[in-house]
Structure formats: C-alpha cells, structure tokens
Amino acid sequence: MPWLNMKNSSENQPDKKERVPLEDAPFTIMVFAITSFTLIAFVLVITLWVS
C-alpha cells in the first residue's frame, strides 16, 4: 500500500525548526508603508490633475 509508505516516510523526517512568525515583521511593515504611501500619492496626484 503506497499511501501508507508515504505517510510513514513523512513522519520519519526530523522536525524542521519552526519559523518565528514575527521575524519578518519590520520588512512587512516597510513594504505596506511604502505601498500605502505610493497609492495615496498616486490617487492624490491623479485627483488634482483631473480637477
């Protein structure tokens, strides 16, 4: 039964080190801040240019 063999082989692998969810937080905050600022500036420029 190959499906049992696959299940057993996945259980036998050593546990990988768990990633800390917050270790990428500064990078994520920076990306969100830059993206938000760019979007706000773009909408503001387009709004002022059209009016």
CHARMM-style PDB file with segment names, atoms N, HN, CA, C and O in Angstrom:
ATOM      1  N   MET     1       0.840  -1.183   0.000  1.00  0.00      PROA
ATOM      2  CA  MET     1       0.000   0.000   0.000  1.00  0.00      PROA
ATOM      3  C   MET     1       0.887   1.249   0.000  1.00  0.00      PROA
ATOM      4  O   MET     1       1.435   1.612   1.041  1.00  0.00      PROA
ATOM      5  N   PRO     2       1.033   1.904  -1.144  1.00  0.00      PROA
ATOM      6  CA  PRO     2       1.973   3.030  -1.242  1.00  0.00      PROA
ATOM      7  C   PRO     2       1.583   4.227  -0.387  1.00  0.00      PROA
ATOM      8  O   PRO     2       2.457   4.958   0.077  1.00  0.00      PROA
ATOM      9  N   TRP     3       0.279   4.446  -0.168  1.00  0.00      PROA
ATOM     10  HN  TRP     3      -0.432   3.852  -0.546  1.00  0.00      PROA
ATOM     11  CA  TRP     3      -0.100   5.633   0.612  1.00  0.00      PROA
ATOM     12  C   TRP     3       0.325   5.503   2.069  1.00  0.00      PROA
ATOM     13  O   TRP     3       0.631   6.507   2.713  1.00  0.00      PROA
ATOM     14  N   LEU     4       0.348   4.293   2.592  1.00  0.00      PROA
ATOM     15  HN  LEU     4       0.099   3.477   2.069  1.00  0.00      PROA
ATOM     16  CA  LEU     4       0.847   4.109   3.954  1.00  0.00      PROA
ATOM     17  C   LEU     4       2.344   4.359   4.018  1.00  0.00      PROA
ATOM     18  O   LEU     4       2.849   4.926   4.987  1.00  0.00      PROA
ATOM     19  N   ASN     5       3.054   3.931   2.972  1.00  0.00      PROA
ATOM     20  HN  ASN     5       2.644   3.471   2.184  1.00  0.00      PROA
ATOM     21  CA  ASN     5       4.500   4.136   2.923  1.00  0.00      PROA
ATOM     22  C   ASN     5       4.819   5.633   2.884  1.00  0.00      PROA
ATOM     23  O   ASN     5       5.739   6.087   3.564  1.00  0.00      PROA
ATOM     24  N   MET     6       4.066   6.397   2.095  1.00  0.00      PROA
ATOM     25  HN  MET     6       3.318   6.028   1.543  1.00  0.00      PROA
ATOM     26  CA  MET     6       4.312   7.838   2.019  1.00  0.00      PROA
ATOM     27  C   MET     6       4.033   8.506   3.365  1.00  0.00      PROA
ATOM     28  O   MET     6       4.771   9.400   3.778  1.00  0.00      PROA
ATOM     29  N   LYS     7       2.981   8.079   4.043  1.00  0.00      PROA
ATOM     30  HN  LYS     7       2.381   7.352   3.707  1.00  0.00      PROA
ATOM     31  CA  LYS     7       2.658   8.672   5.339  1.00  0.00      PROA
ATOM     32  C   LYS     7       3.768   8.392   6.348  1.00  0.00      PROA
ATOM     33  O   LYS     7       4.170   9.283   7.096  1.00  0.00      PROA
ATOM     34  N   ASN     8       4.257   7.170   6.368  1.00  0.00      PROA
ATOM     35  HN  ASN     8       3.930   6.446   5.761  1.00  0.00      PROA
ATOM     36  CA  ASN     8       5.310   6.820   7.314  1.00  0.00      PROA
ATOM     37  C   ASN     8       6.603   7.568   7.006  1.00  0.00      PROA
ATOM     38  O   ASN     8       7.309   7.985   7.925  1.00  0.00      PROA
ATOM     39  N   SER     9       6.922   7.743   5.722  1.00  0.00      PROA
ATOM     40  HN  SER     9       6.349   7.404   4.976  1.00  0.00      PROA
ATOM     41  CA  SER     9       8.171   8.430   5.391  1.00  0.00      PROA
ATOM     42  C   SER     9       8.102   9.902   5.790  1.00  0.00      PROA
ATOM     43  O   SER     9       9.115  10.483   6.182  1.00  0.00      PROA
ATOM     44  N   SER    10       6.917  10.511   5.696  1.00  0.00      PROA
ATOM     45  HN  SER    10       6.095  10.039   5.378  1.00  0.00      PROA
ATOM     46  CA  SER    10       6.811  11.916   6.096  1.00  0.00      PROA
ATOM     47  C   SER    10       6.891  12.058   7.616  1.00  0.00      PROA
ATOM     48  O   SER    10       7.365  13.079   8.114  1.00  0.00      PROA
ATOM     49  N   GLU    11       6.435  11.051   8.353  1.00  0.00      PROA
ATOM     50  HN  GLU    11       6.050  10.222   7.948  1.00  0.00      PROA
ATOM     51  CA  GLU    11       6.516  11.129   9.810  1.00  0.00      PROA
ATOM     52  C   GLU    11       7.929  10.888  10.312  1.00  0.00      PROA
ATOM     53  O   GLU    11       8.279  11.327  11.407  1.00  0.00      PROA
ATOM     54  N   ASN    12       8.745  10.195   9.526  1.00  0.00      PROA
ATOM     55  HN  ASN    12       8.460   9.838   8.637  1.00  0.00      PROA
ATOM     56  CA  ASN    12      10.092   9.863   9.968  1.00  0.00      PROA
ATOM     57  C   ASN    12      11.077  11.010   9.767  1.00  0.00      PROA
ATOM     58  O   ASN    12      12.188  10.966  10.297  1.00  0.00      PROA
ATOM     59  N   GLN    13      10.691  12.029   9.016  1.00  0.00      PROA
ATOM     60  HN  GLN    13       9.789  12.065   8.586  1.00  0.00      PROA
ATOM     61  CA  GLN    13      11.612  13.143   8.781  1.00  0.00      PROA
ATOM     62  C   GLN    13      11.810  13.923  10.076  1.00  0.00      PROA
ATOM     63  O   GLN    13      10.867  14.084  10.852  1.00  0.00      PROA
ATOM     64  N   PRO    14      13.022  14.407  10.316  1.00  0.00      PROA
ATOM     65  CA  PRO    14      13.245  15.212  11.523  1.00  0.00      PROA
ATOM     66  C   PRO    14      12.463  16.515  11.445  1.00  0.00      PROA
ATOM     67  O   PRO    14      12.264  17.075  10.367  1.00  0.00      PROA
ATOM     68  N   ASP    15      12.028  16.982  12.594  1.00  0.00      PROA
ATOM     69  HN  ASP    15      12.190  16.527  13.470  1.00  0.00      PROA
ATOM     70  CA  ASP    15      11.244  18.219  12.637  1.00  0.00      PROA
ATOM     71  C   ASP    15      12.117  19.397  12.226  1.00  0.00      PROA
ATOM     72  O   ASP    15      13.227  19.578  12.725  1.00  0.00      PROA
ATOM     73  N   LYS    16      11.583  20.195  11.299  1.00  0.00      PROA
ATOM     74  HN  LYS    16      10.681  20.048  10.893  1.00  0.00      PROA
ATOM     75  CA  LYS    16      12.303  21.401  10.897  1.00  0.00      PROA
ATOM     76  C   LYS    16      12.094  22.464  11.965  1.00  0.00      PROA
ATOM     77  O   LYS    16      11.103  22.446  12.696  1.00  0.00      PROA
ATOM     78  N   LYS    17      13.047  23.393  12.044  1.00  0.00      PROA
ATOM     79  HN  LYS    17      13.852  23.408  11.451  1.00  0.00      PROA
ATOM     80  CA  LYS    17      12.918  24.484  13.013  1.00  0.00      PROA
ATOM     81  C   LYS    17      11.734  25.359  12.604  1.00  0.00      PROA
ATOM     82  O   LYS    17      11.621  25.784  11.454  1.00  0.00      PROA
ATOM     83  N   GLU    18      10.873  25.611  13.555  1.00  0.00      PROA
ATOM     84  HN  GLU    18      10.965  25.266  14.489  1.00  0.00      PROA
ATOM     85  CA  GLU    18       9.697  26.434  13.289  1.00  0.00      PROA
ATOM     86  C   GLU    18      10.134  27.880  13.054  1.00  0.00      PROA
ATOM     87  O   GLU    18      10.962  28.416  13.791  1.00  0.00      PROA
ATOM     88  N   ARG    19       9.568  28.501  12.019  1.00  0.00      PROA
ATOM     89  HN  ARG    19       8.895  28.065  11.421  1.00  0.00      PROA
ATOM     90  CA  ARG    19       9.871  29.915  11.785  1.00  0.00      PROA
ATOM     91  C   ARG    19       9.084  30.763  12.762  1.00  0.00      PROA
ATOM     92  O   ARG    19       7.910  30.503  13.025  1.00  0.00      PROA
ATOM     93  N   VAL    20       9.731  31.763  13.287  1.00  0.00      PROA
ATOM     94  HN  VAL    20      10.685  31.974  13.073  1.00  0.00      PROA
ATOM     95  CA  VAL    20       9.039  32.692  14.176  1.00  0.00      PROA
ATOM     96  C   VAL    20       8.209  33.619  13.292  1.00  0.00      PROA
ATOM     97  O   VAL    20       8.764  34.275  12.411  1.00  0.00      PROA
ATOM     98  N   PRO    21       6.899  33.690  13.503  1.00  0.00      PROA
ATOM     99  CA  PRO    21       6.057  34.480  12.597  1.00  0.00      PROA
ATOM    100  C   PRO    21       6.425  35.957  12.555  1.00  0.00      PROA
ATOM    101  O   PRO    21       6.198  36.610  11.537  1.00  0.00      PROA
ATOM    102  N   LEU    22       6.989  36.504  13.635  1.00  0.00      PROA
ATOM    103  HN  LEU    22       7.174  35.973  14.462  1.00  0.00      PROA
ATOM    104  CA  LEU    22       7.255  37.940  13.686  1.00  0.00      PROA
ATOM    105  C   LEU    22       8.645  38.318  13.189  1.00  0.00      PROA
ATOM    106  O   LEU    22       9.016  39.491  13.241  1.00  0.00      PROA
ATOM    107  N   GLU    23       9.421  37.350  12.708  1.00  0.00      PROA
ATOM    108  HN  GLU    23       9.120  36.397  12.666  1.00  0.00      PROA
ATOM    109  CA  GLU    23      10.792  37.722  12.342  1.00  0.00      PROA
ATOM    110  C   GLU    23      10.841  38.561  11.067  1.00  0.00      PROA
ATOM    111  O   GLU    23      11.830  39.260  10.842  1.00  0.00      PROA
ATOM    112  N   ASP    24       9.800  38.515  10.223  1.00  0.00      PROA
ATOM    113  HN  ASP    24       8.997  37.947  10.406  1.00  0.00      PROA
ATOM    114  CA  ASP    24       9.761  39.333   9.014  1.00  0.00      PROA
ATOM    115  C   ASP    24       8.900  40.580   9.198  1.00  0.00      PROA
ATOM    116  O   ASP    24       8.590  41.260   8.220  1.00  0.00      PROA
ATOM    117  N   ALA    25       8.513  40.889  10.424  1.00  0.00      PROA
ATOM    118  HN  ALA    25       8.764  40.336  11.219  1.00  0.00      PROA
ATOM    119  CA  ALA    25       7.588  41.996  10.659  1.00  0.00      PROA
ATOM    120  C   ALA    25       8.125  43.349  10.188  1.00  0.00      PROA
ATOM    121  O   ALA    25       7.377  44.079   9.537  1.00  0.00      PROA
ATOM    122  N   PRO    26       9.381  43.731  10.476  1.00  0.00      PROA
ATOM    123  CA  PRO    26       9.848  45.052  10.014  1.00  0.00      PROA
ATOM    124  C   PRO    26       9.815  45.187   8.497  1.00  0.00      PROA
ATOM    125  O   PRO    26       9.436  46.235   7.974  1.00  0.00      PROA
ATOM    126  N   PHE    27      10.209  44.132   7.792  1.00  0.00      PROA
ATOM    127  HN  PHE    27      10.517  43.281   8.217  1.00  0.00      PROA
ATOM    128  CA  PHE    27      10.178  44.167   6.328  1.00  0.00      PROA
ATOM    129  C   PHE    27       8.745  44.308   5.826  1.00  0.00      PROA
ATOM    130  O   PHE    27       8.483  45.079   4.903  1.00  0.00      PROA
ATOM    131  N   THR    28       7.824  43.570   6.426  1.00  0.00      PROA
ATOM    132  HN  THR    28       8.037  42.943   7.175  1.00  0.00      PROA
ATOM    133  CA  THR    28       6.423  43.627   6.011  1.00  0.00      PROA
ATOM    134  C   THR    28       5.831  45.005   6.266  1.00  0.00      PROA
ATOM    135  O   THR    28       5.111  45.541   5.423  1.00  0.00      PROA
ATOM    136  N   ILE    29       6.131  45.578   7.425  1.00  0.00      PROA
ATOM    137  HN  ILE    29       6.716  45.143   8.109  1.00  0.00      PROA
ATOM    138  CA  ILE    29       5.627  46.917   7.743  1.00  0.00      PROA
ATOM    139  C   ILE    29       6.184  47.944   6.766  1.00  0.00      PROA
ATOM    140  O   ILE    29       5.468  48.846   6.333  1.00  0.00      PROA
ATOM    141  N   MET    30       7.463  47.808   6.418  1.00  0.00      PROA
ATOM    142  HN  MET    30       8.045  47.075   6.770  1.00  0.00      PROA
ATOM    143  CA  MET    30       8.079  48.727   5.458  1.00  0.00      PROA
ATOM    144  C   MET    30       7.401  48.622   4.094  1.00  0.00      PROA
ATOM    145  O   MET    30       7.102  49.639   3.469  1.00  0.00      PROA
ATOM    146  N   VAL    31       7.159  47.402   3.636  1.00  0.00      PROA
ATOM    147  HN  VAL    31       7.402  46.576   4.144  1.00  0.00      PROA
ATOM    148  CA  VAL    31       6.514  47.209   2.331  1.00  0.00      PROA
ATOM    149  C   VAL    31       5.106  47.798   2.346  1.00  0.00      PROA
ATOM    150  O   VAL    31       4.716  48.489   1.405  1.00  0.00      PROA
ATOM    151  N   PHE    32       4.339  47.530   3.408  1.00  0.00      PROA
ATOM    152  HN  PHE    32       4.656  46.968   4.172  1.00  0.00      PROA
ATOM    153  CA  PHE    32       2.988  48.082   3.484  1.00  0.00      PROA
ATOM    154  C   PHE    32       3.007  49.604   3.545  1.00  0.00      PROA
ATOM    155  O   PHE    32       2.161  50.253   2.930  1.00  0.00      PROA
ATOM    156  N   ALA    33       3.959  50.186   4.278  1.00  0.00      PROA
ATOM    157  HN  ALA    33       4.646  49.658   4.778  1.00  0.00      PROA
ATOM    158  CA  ALA    33       4.033  51.643   4.388  1.00  0.00      PROA
ATOM    159  C   ALA    33       4.358  52.271   3.034  1.00  0.00      PROA
ATOM    160  O   ALA    33       3.727  53.249   2.631  1.00  0.00      PROA
ATOM    161  N   ILE    34       5.340  51.709   2.336  1.00  0.00      PROA
ATOM    162  HN  ILE    34       5.852  50.915   2.663  1.00  0.00      PROA
ATOM    163  CA  ILE    34       5.719  52.256   1.024  1.00  0.00      PROA
ATOM    164  C   ILE    34       4.574  52.106   0.033  1.00  0.00      PROA
ATOM    165  O   ILE    34       4.282  53.027  -0.730  1.00  0.00      PROA
ATOM    166  N   THR    35       3.924  50.940   0.047  1.00  0.00      PROA
ATOM    167  HN  THR    35       4.161  50.193   0.667  1.00  0.00      PROA
ATOM    168  CA  THR    35       2.812  50.708  -0.873  1.00  0.00      PROA
ATOM    169  C   THR    35       1.653  51.656  -0.587  1.00  0.00      PROA
ATOM    170  O   THR    35       1.057  52.211  -1.510  1.00  0.00      PROA
ATOM    171  N   SER    36       1.336  51.840   0.682  1.00  0.00      PROA
ATOM    172  HN  SER    36       1.820  51.389   1.433  1.00  0.00      PROA
ATOM    173  CA  SER    36       0.237  52.737   1.043  1.00  0.00      PROA
ATOM    174  C   SER    36       0.550  54.170   0.645  1.00  0.00      PROA
ATOM    175  O   SER    36      -0.297  54.862   0.080  1.00  0.00      PROA
ATOM    176  N   PHE    37       1.773  54.620   0.942  1.00  0.00      PROA
ATOM    177  HN  PHE    37       2.461  54.058   1.401  1.00  0.00      PROA
ATOM    178  CA  PHE    37       2.153  55.986   0.590  1.00  0.00      PROA
ATOM    179  C   PHE    37       2.105  56.188  -0.926  1.00  0.00      PROA
ATOM    180  O   PHE    37       1.627  57.218  -1.403  1.00  0.00      PROA
ATOM    181  N   THR    38       2.600  55.207  -1.679  1.00  0.00      PROA
ATOM    182  HN  THR    38       2.988  54.370  -1.291  1.00  0.00      PROA
ATOM    183  CA  THR    38       2.595  55.317  -3.135  1.00  0.00      PROA
ATOM    184  C   THR    38       1.174  55.379  -3.673  1.00  0.00      PROA
ATOM    185  O   THR    38       0.882  56.180  -4.561  1.00  0.00      PROA
ATOM    186  N   LEU    39       0.293  54.548  -3.146  1.00  0.00      PROA
ATOM    187  HN  LEU    39       0.531  53.898  -2.424  1.00  0.00      PROA
ATOM    188  CA  LEU    39      -1.091  54.543  -3.605  1.00  0.00      PROA
ATOM    189  C   LEU    39      -1.790  55.858  -3.274  1.00  0.00      PROA
ATOM    190  O   LEU    39      -2.503  56.410  -4.112  1.00  0.00      PROA
ATOM    191  N   ILE    40      -1.590  56.358  -2.065  1.00  0.00      PROA
ATOM    192  HN  ILE    40      -1.011  55.910  -1.384  1.00  0.00      PROA
ATOM    193  CA  ILE    40      -2.211  57.629  -1.666  1.00  0.00      PROA
ATOM    194  C   ILE    40      -1.682  58.775  -2.526  1.00  0.00      PROA
ATOM    195  O   ILE    40      -2.457  59.615  -2.982  1.00  0.00      PROA
ATOM    196  N   ALA    41      -0.373  58.813  -2.749  1.00  0.00      PROA
ATOM    197  HN  ALA    41       0.256  58.131  -2.378  1.00  0.00      PROA
ATOM    198  CA  ALA    41       0.216  59.875  -3.567  1.00  0.00      PROA
ATOM    199  C   ALA    41      -0.294  59.796  -5.003  1.00  0.00      PROA
ATOM    200  O   ALA    41      -0.591  60.822  -5.615  1.00  0.00      PROA
ATOM    201  N   PHE    42      -0.396  58.591  -5.537  1.00  0.00      PROA
ATOM    202  HN  PHE    42      -0.155  57.757  -5.040  1.00  0.00      PROA
ATOM    203  CA  PHE    42      -0.872  58.416  -6.909  1.00  0.00      PROA
ATOM    204  C   PHE    42      -2.313  58.901  -7.045  1.00  0.00      PROA
ATOM    205  O   PHE    42      -2.637  59.629  -7.983  1.00  0.00      PROA
ATOM    206  N   VAL    43      -3.170  58.504  -6.121  1.00  0.00      PROA
ATOM    207  HN  VAL    43      -2.907  57.912  -5.359  1.00  0.00      PROA
ATOM    208  CA  VAL    43      -4.575  58.926  -6.174  1.00  0.00      PROA
ATOM    209  C   VAL    43      -4.677  60.439  -6.006  1.00  0.00      PROA
ATOM    210  O   VAL    43      -5.480  61.080  -6.684  1.00  0.00      PROA
ATOM    211  N   LEU    44      -3.877  61.016  -5.114  1.00  0.00      PROA
ATOM    212  HN  LEU    44      -3.225  60.495  -4.564  1.00  0.00      PROA
ATOM    213  CA  LEU    44      -3.909  62.462  -4.903  1.00  0.00      PROA
ATOM    214  C   LEU    44      -3.466  63.212  -6.159  1.00  0.00      PROA
ATOM    215  O   LEU    44      -4.099  64.190  -6.555  1.00  0.00      PROA
ATOM    216  N   VAL    45      -2.399  62.763  -6.772  1.00  0.00      PROA
ATOM    217  HN  VAL    45      -1.884  61.968  -6.450  1.00  0.00      PROA
ATOM    218  CA  VAL    45      -1.900  63.425  -7.988  1.00  0.00      PROA
ATOM    219  C   VAL    45      -2.919  63.313  -9.112  1.00  0.00      PROA
ATOM    220  O   VAL    45      -3.184  64.297  -9.803  1.00  0.00      PROA
ATOM    221  N   ILE    46      -3.490  62.140  -9.306  1.00  0.00      PROA
ATOM    222  HN  ILE    46      -3.275  61.341  -8.746  1.00  0.00      PROA
ATOM    223  CA  ILE    46      -4.496  61.966 -10.363  1.00  0.00      PROA
ATOM    224  C   ILE    46      -5.725  62.832 -10.078  1.00  0.00      PROA
ATOM    225  O   ILE    46      -6.278  63.446 -10.991  1.00  0.00      PROA
ATOM    226  N   THR    47      -6.148  62.882  -8.823  1.00  0.00      PROA
ATOM    227  HN  THR    47      -5.698  62.383  -8.081  1.00  0.00      PROA
ATOM    228  CA  THR    47      -7.324  63.684  -8.469  1.00  0.00      PROA
ATOM    229  C   THR    47      -7.072  65.167  -8.724  1.00  0.00      PROA
ATOM    230  O   THR    47      -7.928  65.850  -9.285  1.00  0.00      PROA
ATOM    231  N   LEU    48      -5.914  65.668  -8.320  1.00  0.00      PROA
ATOM    232  HN  LEU    48      -5.218  65.113  -7.864  1.00  0.00      PROA
ATOM    233  CA  LEU    48      -5.616  67.084  -8.526  1.00  0.00      PROA
ATOM    234  C   LEU    48      -5.392  67.400  -9.998  1.00  0.00      PROA
ATOM    235  O   LEU    48      -5.705  68.504 -10.444  1.00  0.00      PROA
ATOM    236  N   TRP    49      -4.859  66.455 -10.756  1.00  0.00      PROA
ATOM    237  HN  TRP    49      -4.605  65.558 -10.394  1.00  0.00      PROA
ATOM    238  CA  TRP    49      -4.573  66.678 -12.171  1.00  0.00      PROA
ATOM    239  C   TRP    49      -5.864  66.720 -12.974  1.00  0.00      PROA
ATOM    240  O   TRP    49      -5.993  67.520 -13.901  1.00  0.00      PROA
ATOM    241  N   VAL    50      -6.828  65.857 -12.623  1.00  0.00      PROA
ATOM    242  HN  VAL    50      -6.723  65.208 -11.870  1.00  0.00      PROA
ATOM    243  CA  VAL    50      -8.086  65.786 -13.366  1.00  0.00      PROA
ATOM    244  C   VAL    50      -8.968  66.987 -13.049  1.00  0.00      PROA
ATOM    245  O   VAL    50      -9.662  67.488 -13.934  1.00  0.00      PROA
ATOM    246  N   SER    51      -8.956  67.454 -11.813  1.00  0.00      PROA
ATOM    247  HN  SER    51      -8.393  67.046 -11.094  1.00  0.00      PROA
ATOM    248  CA  SER    51      -9.877  68.537 -11.436  1.00  0.00      PROA
ATOM    249  C   SER    51      -9.404  69.886 -11.952  1.00  0.00      PROA
ATOM    250  OT1 SER    51     -10.062  70.901 -11.723  1.00  0.00      PROA
TER     251      SER     51
END
